[in-house]
mmCIF file of C-alpha atoms in Angstrom:
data_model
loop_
_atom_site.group_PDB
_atom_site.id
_atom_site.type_symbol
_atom_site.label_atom_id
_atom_site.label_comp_id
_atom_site.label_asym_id
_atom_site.label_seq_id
_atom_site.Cartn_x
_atom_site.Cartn_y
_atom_site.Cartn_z
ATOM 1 C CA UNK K 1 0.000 0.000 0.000
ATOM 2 C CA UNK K 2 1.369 3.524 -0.794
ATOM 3 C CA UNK K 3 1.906 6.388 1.457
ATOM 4 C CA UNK K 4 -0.386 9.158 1.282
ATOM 5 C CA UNK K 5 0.704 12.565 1.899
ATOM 6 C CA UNK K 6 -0.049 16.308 0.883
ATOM 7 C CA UNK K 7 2.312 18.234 -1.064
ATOM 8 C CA UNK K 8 3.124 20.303 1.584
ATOM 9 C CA UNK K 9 3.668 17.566 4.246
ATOM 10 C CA UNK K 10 5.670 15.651 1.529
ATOM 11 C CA UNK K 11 8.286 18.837 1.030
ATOM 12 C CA UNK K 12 8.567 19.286 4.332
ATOM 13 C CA UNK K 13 9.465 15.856 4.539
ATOM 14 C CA UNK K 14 12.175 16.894 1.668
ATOM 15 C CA UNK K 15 13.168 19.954 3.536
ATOM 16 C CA UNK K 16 14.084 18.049 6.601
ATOM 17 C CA UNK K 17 16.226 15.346 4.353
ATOM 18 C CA UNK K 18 17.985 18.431 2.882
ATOM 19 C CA UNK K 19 18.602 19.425 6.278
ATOM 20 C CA UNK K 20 19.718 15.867 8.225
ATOM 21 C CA UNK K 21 22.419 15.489 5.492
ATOM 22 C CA UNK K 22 26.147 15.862 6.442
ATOM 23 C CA UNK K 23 27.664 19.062 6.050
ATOM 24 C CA UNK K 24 30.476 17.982 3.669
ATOM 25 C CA UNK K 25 28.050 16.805 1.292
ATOM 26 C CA UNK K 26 25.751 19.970 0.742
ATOM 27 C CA UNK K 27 28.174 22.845 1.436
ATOM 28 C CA UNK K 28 30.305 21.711 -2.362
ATOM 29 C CA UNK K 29 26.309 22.235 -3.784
ATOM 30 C CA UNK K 30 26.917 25.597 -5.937
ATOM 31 C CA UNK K 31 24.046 27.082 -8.125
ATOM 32 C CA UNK K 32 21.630 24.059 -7.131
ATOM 33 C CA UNK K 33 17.979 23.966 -6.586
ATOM 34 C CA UNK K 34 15.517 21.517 -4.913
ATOM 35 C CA UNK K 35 12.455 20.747 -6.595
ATOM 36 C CA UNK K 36 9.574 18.214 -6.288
ATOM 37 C CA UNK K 37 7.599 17.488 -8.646
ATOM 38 C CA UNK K 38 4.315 14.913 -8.981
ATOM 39 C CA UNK K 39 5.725 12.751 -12.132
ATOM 40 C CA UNK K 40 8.415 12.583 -15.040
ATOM 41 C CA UNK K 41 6.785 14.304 -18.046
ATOM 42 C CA UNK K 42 6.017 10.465 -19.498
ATOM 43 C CA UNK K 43 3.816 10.445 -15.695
ATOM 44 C CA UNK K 44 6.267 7.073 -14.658
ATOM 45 C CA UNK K 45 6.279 6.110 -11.504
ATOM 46 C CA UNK K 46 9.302 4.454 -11.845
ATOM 47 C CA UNK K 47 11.682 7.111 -11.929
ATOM 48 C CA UNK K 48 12.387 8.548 -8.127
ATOM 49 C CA UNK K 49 14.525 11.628 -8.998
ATOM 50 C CA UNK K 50 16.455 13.260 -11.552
ATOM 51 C CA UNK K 51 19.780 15.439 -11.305
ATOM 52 C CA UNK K 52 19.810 18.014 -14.447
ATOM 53 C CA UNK K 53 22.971 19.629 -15.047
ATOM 54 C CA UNK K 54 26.770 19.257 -15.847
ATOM 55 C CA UNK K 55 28.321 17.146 -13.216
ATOM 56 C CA UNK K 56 31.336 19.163 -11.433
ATOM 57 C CA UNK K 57 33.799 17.267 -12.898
ATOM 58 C CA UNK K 58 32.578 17.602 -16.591
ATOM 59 C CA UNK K 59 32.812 21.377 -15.967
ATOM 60 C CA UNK K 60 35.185 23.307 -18.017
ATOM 61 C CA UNK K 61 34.385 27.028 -17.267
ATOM 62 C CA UNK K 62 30.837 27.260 -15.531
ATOM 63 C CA UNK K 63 30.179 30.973 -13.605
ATOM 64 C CA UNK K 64 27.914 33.730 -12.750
ATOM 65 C CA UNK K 65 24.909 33.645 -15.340
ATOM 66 C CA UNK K 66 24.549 30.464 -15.289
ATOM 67 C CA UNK K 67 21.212 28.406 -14.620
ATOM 68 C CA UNK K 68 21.246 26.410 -11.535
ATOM 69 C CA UNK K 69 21.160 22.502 -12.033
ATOM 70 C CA UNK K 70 18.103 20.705 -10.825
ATOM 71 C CA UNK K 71 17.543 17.961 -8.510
ATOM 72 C CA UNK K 72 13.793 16.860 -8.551
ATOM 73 C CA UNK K 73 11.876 14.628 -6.617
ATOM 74 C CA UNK K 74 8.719 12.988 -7.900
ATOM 75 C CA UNK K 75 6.354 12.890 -5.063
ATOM 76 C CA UNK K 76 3.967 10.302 -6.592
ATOM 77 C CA UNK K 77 7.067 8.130 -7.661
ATOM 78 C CA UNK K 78 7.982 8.124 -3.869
ATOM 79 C CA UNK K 79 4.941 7.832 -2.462
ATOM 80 C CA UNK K 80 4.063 4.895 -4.622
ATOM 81 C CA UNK K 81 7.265 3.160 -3.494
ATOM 82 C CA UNK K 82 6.657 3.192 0.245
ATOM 83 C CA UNK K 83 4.733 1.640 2.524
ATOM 84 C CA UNK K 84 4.758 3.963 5.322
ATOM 85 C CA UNK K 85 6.101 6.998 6.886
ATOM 86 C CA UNK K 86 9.567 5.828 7.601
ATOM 87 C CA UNK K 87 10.155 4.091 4.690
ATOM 88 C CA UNK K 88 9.339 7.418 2.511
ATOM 89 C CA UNK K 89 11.700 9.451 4.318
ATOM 90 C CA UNK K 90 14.055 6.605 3.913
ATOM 91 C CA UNK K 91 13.982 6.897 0.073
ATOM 92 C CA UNK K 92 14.114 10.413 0.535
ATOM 93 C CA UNK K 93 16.682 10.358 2.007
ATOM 94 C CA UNK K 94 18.728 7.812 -1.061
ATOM 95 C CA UNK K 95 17.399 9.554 -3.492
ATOM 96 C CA UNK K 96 18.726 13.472 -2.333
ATOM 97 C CA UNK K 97 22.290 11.430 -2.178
ATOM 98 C CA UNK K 98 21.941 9.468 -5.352
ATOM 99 C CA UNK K 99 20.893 13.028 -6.940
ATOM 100 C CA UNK K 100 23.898 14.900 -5.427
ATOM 101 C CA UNK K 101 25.966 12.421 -6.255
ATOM 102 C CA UNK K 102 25.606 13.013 -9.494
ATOM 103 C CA UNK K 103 25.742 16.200 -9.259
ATOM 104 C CA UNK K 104 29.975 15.458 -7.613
ATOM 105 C CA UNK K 105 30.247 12.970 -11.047
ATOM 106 C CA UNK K 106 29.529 10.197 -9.756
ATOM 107 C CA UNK K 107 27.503 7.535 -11.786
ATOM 108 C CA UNK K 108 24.902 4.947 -11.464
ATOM 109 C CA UNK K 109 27.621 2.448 -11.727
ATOM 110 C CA UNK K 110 29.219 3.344 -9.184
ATOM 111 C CA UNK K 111 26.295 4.304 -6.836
ATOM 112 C CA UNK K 112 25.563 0.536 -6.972
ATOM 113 C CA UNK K 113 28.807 -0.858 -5.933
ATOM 114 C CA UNK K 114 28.472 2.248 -2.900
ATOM 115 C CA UNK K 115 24.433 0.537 -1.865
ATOM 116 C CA UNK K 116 23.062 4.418 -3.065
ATOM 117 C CA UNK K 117 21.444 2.883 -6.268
#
């Protein structure tokens, strides 16, 4: 059975991910936004989140101007996936560092060897 939550509970929920994540992870986010979103535009379910942008370490001169990357969230994606309350903010919680991740360059191949994917 899926969770059900309001938009507003379920960013909050985000919100306080964001916020429980160490230090040395978020403070190397430059030019970065947070959003959530109900589905991918094809309305899967499957797909959790999504980091757009150019990976630090593909960066060759990046500065002021610039649009900030994007990590989304798809709500109904998460909700689907969980069972209850703890589990959502479990997945979350994976998906905000599976998203930053690749944000730092690191892949999915990679993520799966670390237990993030």
């Amino acid at each position: 059975m899926a969770v059900e939550l309001d938009e507003d509970a379920f960013e909050q929920l985000v919100v306080d991910e964001l916020d429980a994540l160490p230090d040395d992870m978020v403070d190397g986010l430059e030019n970065v936004v947070f959003v959530v979103e109900e589905t991918p535009e094809d309305g899967s379910l499957d797909l959790l989140g999504l980091y757009e942008g150019v990976a630090v370490t593909e960066r060759d001169r990046y500065g002021f101007g610039e649009m900030p990357d994007r990590i989304v969230l798809y709500r109904l994606g998460l909700l689907a996936a969980c069972d209850d309350l703890d589990q959502l903010r479990d997945e979350i919680h994976v998906t905000l560092v599976h998203e930053i991740a690749h944000y730092y360059g690191i892949d999915d191949e990679r993520l799966h060897e670390l237990g993030w994917a």
